[in-house]
Amino acid sequence: MARLVSSWYKNVKNMPEEYIFPPDKKPGKFITACTENNPVIDLASLDHDPAATIQQLTKACQEFGFFQVINHGVSEIIIDDTSNVYKEFFDLPSEEKAKYLSVDPKSHCRLYTSTYNYATEEKHFWRDNLTHSCYPLEDCMQFWPEKPIRYKEIVGAYSAEVRKLVLKILDLICDVLGVEKGYFSEELSGVNLLSVNHYPPCPDPTSALGMHSHCDPNLITILHQGTIHGLQVLKDGQWIWAEPLPHAFVVILGCQMQIISNDKFKSAEHRVVTNSEEARTSLGTFVLPSPECYVEIAKSATKASNPQRYKSYRYKDFIGTYGDKSGNHKEVLSSYYLP
């Protein structure tokens, strides 16, 4: 089993060779952050100007594939407490964290470094990850870590609040897509995974990656990224920062949303870069269809000028294809094109 980066990074001054990516994959020189490239939606505006909010959301889904939400209703205290719990978790002694080490995707709670394919991948990512289910809470919490002591209490409260936000955002997307509220029902959004990425300070951020360029295979991802730069989204051939706004959530559209919208929406291609000064911990809630759920294009997304582009499929089959194609989202999507 590979050792967690968080357990040994303090002992190295130079970048280990196995973490140095080839020139064509290195992040290279970072572009200047630009808030103009960040669609930010104030959910409080729904009370006095819902039409303008939906217009903003429509543009973000069509042009960016991601947006940030503020005044979203999730308590700032809960967000801060949860972030602190995960800082404590990744600072735990190695022997305590080792209780959760696993590369088995069927494990109820798994901690690993880089990716599941650590043993076979050519280069490793500068990250550790803890993943477990977070909905329904009563079915999940028994598998969560016992330490830090308040883990279940705090993460449980956070997961419950984020689930409410998930449903609110999905109903807003229903308005944009022109389907009835509740369209993204339990079948399409009934599996929620909390995926926590921890990126320790890196000796050479220009040579390493926290995570490679990819599109999420799920429906949407709700991400709290804190106040440290790291997440970048590909927009018009250029990597732009998803500007870290205090207590905001980044909403990333996944491949399922692109397919259901018949390509009206785009799935955001994104990656994570590192920094040499501070550890960065992001909290991602991945909203997935149930494995047996059949995914198909919404009828409102098709018309004579934009006929149906994708065939329907079971979500578990899509995930199988995603794995077979090593997460290459363009190849995966093309596998489901109608002839």
Short mmCIF file of C-alpha atoms in Angstrom, two decimals:
data_model
loop_
_atom_site.label_atom_id
_atom_site.label_comp_id
_atom_site.label_asym_id
_atom_site.label_seq_id
_atom_site.Cartn_x
_atom_site.Cartn_y
_atom_site.Cartn_z
CA MET A 1 0.00 0.00 0.00
CA ALA A 2 1.39 3.39 -1.00
CA ARG A 3 2.17 5.84 1.78
CA LEU A 4 0.02 8.94 2.02
CA VAL A 5 1.64 12.16 0.82
CA SER A 6 0.44 13.84 4.02
CA SER A 7 2.56 11.38 6.02
CA TRP A 8 5.93 12.07 4.36
CA TYR A 9 5.92 15.39 2.46
CA LYS A 10 7.62 17.28 5.33
CA ASN A 11 10.70 15.08 4.96
CA VAL A 12 11.45 15.99 1.32
CA LYS A 13 12.90 19.18 -0.14
CA ASN A 14 13.10 18.13 -3.79
CA MET A 15 10.26 16.83 -5.92
CA PRO A 16 10.26 13.00 -6.15
CA GLU A 17 10.69 11.88 -9.75
CA GLU A 18 7.50 9.83 -9.75
CA TYR A 19 5.50 13.03 -9.15
CA ILE A 20 7.10 15.09 -11.95
CA PHE A 21 4.87 15.13 -15.02
CA PRO A 22 6.22 15.28 -18.60
CA PRO A 23 6.38 18.74 -20.20
CA ASP A 24 3.12 18.39 -22.13
CA LYS A 25 1.19 17.61 -18.95
CA LYS A 26 2.83 19.94 -16.47
CA PRO A 27 0.68 22.84 -15.29
CA GLY A 28 3.48 25.23 -16.23
CA LYS A 29 3.12 28.95 -15.65
CA PHE A 30 -0.19 29.87 -14.10
CA ILE A 31 -2.36 32.55 -15.66
CA THR A 32 -3.48 35.51 -13.61
CA ALA A 33 -6.65 35.02 -11.64
CA CYS A 34 -9.61 36.85 -13.14
CA THR A 35 -12.93 37.16 -11.36
CA GLU A 36 -14.60 38.19 -14.65
CA ASN A 37 -14.28 34.57 -15.77
CA ASN A 38 -16.14 33.32 -12.70
CA PRO A 39 -19.93 33.14 -12.84
CA VAL A 40 -21.10 33.85 -9.30
CA ILE A 41 -24.79 33.46 -8.49
CA ASP A 42 -26.29 35.07 -5.41
CA LEU A 43 -29.11 32.77 -4.39
CA ALA A 44 -30.58 35.53 -2.21
CA SER A 45 -31.53 37.30 -5.45
CA LEU A 46 -34.16 34.62 -6.06
CA ASP A 47 -36.39 36.50 -3.62
CA HIS A 48 -36.45 39.77 -5.57
CA ASP A 49 -35.31 38.99 -9.13
CA PRO A 50 -35.72 35.30 -9.97
CA ALA A 51 -35.74 35.91 -13.74
CA ALA A 52 -32.28 37.52 -13.66
CA THR A 53 -30.97 34.67 -11.50
CA ILE A 54 -32.22 32.05 -13.96
CA GLN A 55 -30.67 34.04 -16.82
CA GLN A 56 -27.31 34.03 -15.02
CA LEU A 57 -27.60 30.33 -14.36
CA THR A 58 -28.48 29.59 -17.98
CA LYS A 59 -25.38 31.40 -19.23
CA ALA A 60 -23.16 29.63 -16.71
CA CYS A 61 -24.47 26.16 -17.64
CA GLN A 62 -24.14 26.80 -21.35
CA GLU A 63 -20.83 28.69 -21.51
CA PHE A 64 -18.81 27.60 -18.47
CA GLY A 65 -20.11 24.30 -17.14
CA PHE A 66 -19.61 25.59 -13.61
CA PHE A 67 -20.67 28.43 -11.36
CA GLN A 68 -20.32 29.50 -7.75
CA VAL A 69 -23.15 30.16 -5.32
CA ILE A 70 -23.17 32.57 -2.39
CA ASN A 71 -25.90 33.22 0.19
CA HIS A 72 -26.75 29.56 -0.30
CA GLY A 73 -28.15 28.83 3.15
CA VAL A 74 -25.44 26.52 4.47
CA SER A 75 -24.16 27.80 7.80
CA GLU A 76 -20.69 29.35 7.69
CA ILE A 77 -20.04 27.86 11.14
CA ILE A 78 -20.82 24.37 9.84
CA ILE A 79 -18.56 24.92 6.82
CA ASP A 80 -15.67 26.12 9.01
CA ASP A 81 -16.14 23.33 11.55
CA THR A 82 -16.12 20.71 8.78
CA SER A 83 -13.01 22.17 7.18
CA ASN A 84 -11.27 22.10 10.55
CA VAL A 85 -12.28 18.48 11.16
CA TYR A 86 -10.61 17.46 7.90
CA LYS A 87 -7.46 19.40 8.74
CA GLU A 88 -7.39 17.42 11.98
CA PHE A 89 -8.02 14.16 10.13
CA PHE A 90 -5.12 14.55 7.72
CA ASP A 91 -2.87 15.60 10.62
CA LEU A 92 -3.63 12.38 12.50
CA PRO A 93 -0.72 9.97 13.11
CA SER A 94 -0.02 7.65 10.18
CA GLU A 95 -1.07 4.57 12.16
CA GLU A 96 -4.50 6.07 12.82
CA LYS A 97 -5.08 7.02 9.18
CA ALA A 98 -3.86 3.58 8.10
CA LYS A 99 -7.08 2.07 9.50
CA TYR A 100 -8.93 3.52 6.51
CA LEU A 101 -6.43 2.86 3.72
CA SER A 102 -8.08 1.07 0.80
CA VAL A 103 -8.12 1.12 -2.98
CA ASP A 104 -11.29 -0.97 -3.15
CA PRO A 105 -14.00 1.23 -4.77
CA LYS A 106 -16.63 -0.91 -3.01
CA SER A 107 -15.29 0.03 0.42
CA HIS A 108 -17.78 2.07 2.47
CA CYS A 109 -15.03 4.42 3.62
CA ARG A 110 -11.69 4.57 1.85
CA LEU A 111 -8.53 6.58 2.17
CA TYR A 112 -5.91 6.47 -0.57
CA THR A 113 -3.22 8.52 -2.26
CA SER A 114 -3.09 9.74 -5.88
CA THR A 115 -5.66 7.39 -7.52
CA TYR A 116 -6.95 3.83 -7.24
CA ASN A 117 -4.41 2.95 -9.92
CA TYR A 118 -1.37 3.99 -7.88
CA ALA A 119 0.46 0.72 -8.55
CA THR A 120 0.14 1.00 -12.35
CA GLU A 121 -0.01 4.74 -13.08
CA GLU A 122 3.07 6.32 -14.66
CA LYS A 123 3.00 9.44 -12.51
CA HIS A 124 1.34 10.14 -9.18
CA PHE A 125 -0.86 13.05 -8.15
CA TRP A 126 0.10 15.17 -5.17
CA ARG A 127 -2.98 14.42 -3.11
CA ASP A 128 -4.59 12.15 -0.55
CA ASN A 129 -8.30 11.41 -0.70
CA LEU A 130 -10.95 10.26 1.75
CA THR A 131 -14.27 9.15 0.24
CA HIS A 132 -17.46 7.79 1.79
CA SER A 133 -21.20 7.94 1.18
CA CYS A 134 -23.08 10.79 2.84
CA TYR A 135 -26.71 10.18 1.87
CA PRO A 136 -28.94 8.81 3.31
CA LEU A 137 -27.12 9.76 6.51
CA GLU A 138 -28.60 7.03 8.69
CA ASP A 139 -27.23 4.38 6.35
CA CYS A 140 -23.75 5.90 6.00
CA MET A 141 -22.52 7.26 9.31
CA GLN A 142 -21.73 3.86 10.83
CA PHE A 143 -18.86 3.53 8.34
CA TRP A 144 -17.31 6.95 8.93
CA PRO A 145 -14.01 7.52 10.78
CA GLU A 146 -14.06 7.47 14.58
CA LYS A 147 -11.45 10.21 14.81
CA PRO A 148 -11.40 13.13 15.17
CA ILE A 149 -13.93 12.60 17.96
CA ARG A 150 -16.53 15.05 16.57
CA TYR A 151 -16.20 13.75 12.98
CA LYS A 152 -19.65 12.17 12.74
CA GLU A 153 -21.44 15.04 14.47
CA ILE A 154 -19.90 17.79 12.37
CA VAL A 155 -19.68 16.02 9.01
CA GLY A 156 -23.23 14.75 9.50
CA ALA A 157 -24.53 18.30 9.98
CA TYR A 158 -22.56 19.49 6.94
CA SER A 159 -23.83 16.65 4.74
CA ALA A 160 -27.45 17.32 5.69
CA GLU A 161 -27.13 21.03 4.82
CA VAL A 162 -25.36 20.35 1.52
CA ARG A 163 -28.06 17.86 0.55
CA LYS A 164 -30.64 20.66 0.91
CA LEU A 165 -28.46 22.85 -1.31
CA VAL A 166 -28.18 20.05 -3.88
CA LEU A 167 -31.96 19.86 -4.19
CA LYS A 168 -32.29 23.65 -4.43
CA ILE A 169 -29.73 23.86 -7.23
CA LEU A 170 -31.21 20.92 -9.12
CA ASP A 171 -34.64 22.58 -9.02
CA LEU A 172 -33.11 25.78 -10.41
CA ILE A 173 -31.52 23.76 -13.21
CA CYS A 174 -34.97 22.29 -13.89
CA ASP A 175 -36.18 25.84 -14.62
CA VAL A 176 -33.28 26.39 -17.04
CA LEU A 177 -33.82 23.06 -18.77
CA GLY A 178 -37.59 23.51 -18.98
CA VAL A 179 -38.57 20.41 -17.02
CA GLU A 180 -40.78 20.09 -13.97
CA LYS A 181 -39.25 20.61 -10.53
CA GLY A 182 -38.23 17.28 -9.04
CA TYR A 183 -37.12 15.94 -12.44
CA PHE A 184 -33.77 15.04 -10.91
CA SER A 185 -35.45 12.73 -8.45
CA GLU A 186 -34.02 10.11 -6.13
CA GLU A 187 -33.04 7.92 -9.08
CA LEU A 188 -30.99 10.63 -10.79
CA SER A 189 -29.53 12.16 -7.63
CA GLY A 190 -29.96 9.52 -4.97
CA VAL A 191 -26.31 8.61 -4.43
CA ASN A 192 -24.14 11.24 -2.74
CA LEU A 193 -20.45 10.73 -2.03
CA LEU A 194 -18.33 13.04 0.08
CA SER A 195 -14.88 13.13 -1.52
CA VAL A 196 -12.29 15.11 0.42
CA ASN A 197 -9.03 15.93 -1.35
CA HIS A 198 -6.01 17.00 0.68
CA TYR A 199 -3.11 18.64 -1.16
CA PRO A 200 -0.07 19.22 1.10
CA PRO A 201 2.46 21.95 0.27
CA CYS A 202 4.41 20.84 -2.83
CA PRO A 203 8.15 21.43 -3.45
CA ASP A 204 7.58 22.24 -7.15
CA PRO A 205 4.01 23.21 -8.12
CA THR A 206 5.02 23.81 -11.75
CA SER A 207 5.95 20.13 -12.22
CA ALA A 208 3.23 18.40 -10.22
CA LEU A 209 -0.55 18.08 -10.42
CA GLY A 210 -3.07 17.65 -7.65
CA MET A 211 -5.48 16.12 -10.17
CA HIS A 212 -5.35 15.71 -13.94
CA SER A 213 -7.64 17.34 -16.48
CA HIS A 214 -11.02 15.59 -16.48
CA CYS A 215 -14.79 15.95 -16.51
CA ASP A 216 -16.75 14.43 -13.65
CA PRO A 217 -18.83 11.41 -14.74
CA ASN A 218 -21.68 12.20 -12.33
CA LEU A 219 -24.64 14.62 -12.41
CA ILE A 220 -23.21 17.59 -10.49
CA THR A 221 -20.50 18.20 -7.91
CA ILE A 222 -20.89 20.66 -5.03
CA LEU A 223 -17.42 21.77 -3.93
CA HIS A 224 -16.21 23.86 -1.04
CA GLN A 225 -12.63 24.75 -1.84
CA GLY A 226 -11.76 27.16 0.96
CA THR A 227 -9.70 30.28 0.29
CA ILE A 228 -6.64 28.83 -1.46
CA HIS A 229 -6.22 28.74 -5.24
CA GLY A 230 -6.06 25.30 -6.81
CA LEU A 231 -9.07 24.53 -8.99
CA GLN A 232 -8.77 25.49 -12.66
CA VAL A 233 -11.40 25.14 -15.40
CA LEU A 234 -10.73 24.97 -19.14
CA LYS A 235 -12.56 27.82 -20.88
CA ASP A 236 -12.02 28.59 -24.59
CA GLY A 237 -8.74 26.69 -24.60
CA GLN A 238 -7.33 28.49 -21.55
CA TRP A 239 -7.10 27.41 -17.92
CA ILE A 240 -8.89 29.87 -15.68
CA TRP A 241 -9.01 29.88 -11.89
CA ALA A 242 -12.22 29.03 -10.11
CA GLU A 243 -11.60 31.96 -7.78
CA PRO A 244 -11.78 30.78 -4.14
CA LEU A 245 -14.50 32.85 -2.46
CA PRO A 246 -14.93 32.50 1.31
CA HIS A 247 -17.79 30.13 2.19
CA ALA A 248 -18.97 29.86 -1.42
CA PHE A 249 -19.68 26.57 -3.17
CA VAL A 250 -18.50 25.73 -6.67
CA VAL A 251 -21.11 23.79 -8.68
CA ILE A 252 -19.54 21.68 -11.43
CA LEU A 253 -21.75 20.10 -14.08
CA GLY A 254 -20.88 16.48 -14.84
CA CYS A 255 -21.25 14.34 -17.94
CA GLN A 256 -24.78 13.23 -16.98
CA MET A 257 -26.01 16.81 -16.99
CA GLN A 258 -24.48 17.43 -20.41
CA ILE A 259 -26.16 14.31 -21.82
CA ILE A 260 -29.56 14.97 -20.20
CA SER A 261 -29.49 18.50 -21.63
CA ASN A 262 -28.66 17.12 -25.10
CA ASP A 263 -25.44 19.22 -25.10
CA LYS A 264 -27.33 22.40 -24.18
CA PHE A 265 -25.13 22.43 -21.07
CA LYS A 266 -21.45 21.62 -20.96
CA SER A 267 -19.58 19.50 -18.48
CA ALA A 268 -16.68 21.51 -17.06
CA GLU A 269 -13.23 20.16 -17.83
CA HIS A 270 -11.13 20.93 -14.77
CA ARG A 271 -7.89 20.12 -12.98
CA VAL A 272 -6.16 20.90 -9.69
CA VAL A 273 -2.76 22.52 -9.25
CA THR A 274 -0.68 22.66 -6.08
CA ASN A 275 1.19 25.35 -4.18
CA SER A 276 4.36 25.38 -2.09
CA GLU A 277 3.09 27.43 0.85
CA GLU A 278 -0.10 25.98 2.28
CA ALA A 279 -2.01 22.73 2.46
CA ARG A 280 -5.32 22.88 0.60
CA THR A 281 -8.31 20.70 1.49
CA SER A 282 -11.44 20.67 -0.68
CA LEU A 283 -14.79 19.11 0.22
CA GLY A 284 -16.57 17.67 -2.80
CA THR A 285 -20.11 16.25 -2.68
CA PHE A 286 -20.60 14.11 -5.78
CA VAL A 287 -24.24 13.70 -6.80
CA LEU A 288 -24.73 10.49 -8.79
CA PRO A 289 -27.63 8.53 -10.27
CA SER A 290 -28.36 5.16 -8.74
CA PRO A 291 -26.38 2.39 -10.52
CA GLU A 292 -29.48 0.84 -12.13
CA CYS A 293 -30.97 4.21 -13.11
CA TYR A 294 -31.63 4.70 -16.82
CA VAL A 295 -30.32 8.06 -18.00
CA GLU A 296 -31.86 9.69 -21.05
CA ILE A 297 -32.15 13.09 -22.69
CA ALA A 298 -34.89 15.34 -21.33
CA LYS A 299 -37.66 15.70 -23.91
CA SER A 300 -37.57 19.50 -23.50
CA ALA A 301 -33.94 19.49 -24.73
CA THR A 302 -34.79 18.15 -28.19
CA LYS A 303 -36.38 19.90 -31.14
CA ALA A 304 -36.23 19.82 -34.93
CA SER A 305 -33.08 21.93 -35.02
CA ASN A 306 -31.47 19.93 -32.20
CA PRO A 307 -32.52 16.28 -32.42
CA GLN A 308 -31.63 13.68 -29.81
CA ARG A 309 -27.88 13.10 -29.78
CA TYR A 310 -27.43 10.37 -27.16
CA LYS A 311 -28.91 6.96 -26.56
CA SER A 312 -30.23 6.03 -23.12
CA TYR A 313 -28.20 3.78 -20.83
CA ARG A 314 -27.85 2.52 -17.27
CA TYR A 315 -25.59 4.67 -15.15
CA LYS A 316 -23.47 1.72 -14.03
CA ASP A 317 -22.74 0.95 -17.68
CA PHE A 318 -21.63 4.53 -18.25
CA ILE A 319 -19.25 4.29 -15.29
CA GLY A 320 -17.86 1.09 -16.78
CA THR A 321 -17.20 2.90 -20.05
CA TYR A 322 -15.66 5.83 -18.17
CA GLY A 323 -13.22 3.43 -16.54
CA ASP A 324 -12.44 1.61 -19.78
CA LYS A 325 -11.65 4.95 -21.48
CA SER A 326 -9.49 6.06 -18.50
CA GLY A 327 -11.79 9.00 -17.88
CA ASN A 328 -11.34 10.51 -21.36
CA HIS A 329 -14.70 12.26 -21.38
CA LYS A 330 -14.71 13.00 -25.12
CA GLU A 331 -14.28 9.33 -25.96
CA VAL A 332 -16.81 8.35 -23.31
CA LEU A 333 -19.47 10.74 -24.60
CA SER A 334 -18.87 9.68 -28.19
CA SER A 335 -19.56 6.08 -27.12
CA TYR A 336 -23.15 7.09 -26.44
CA TYR A 337 -23.81 9.16 -29.55
CA LEU A 338 -26.69 8.04 -31.69
CA PRO A 339 -25.62 7.05 -35.21
#
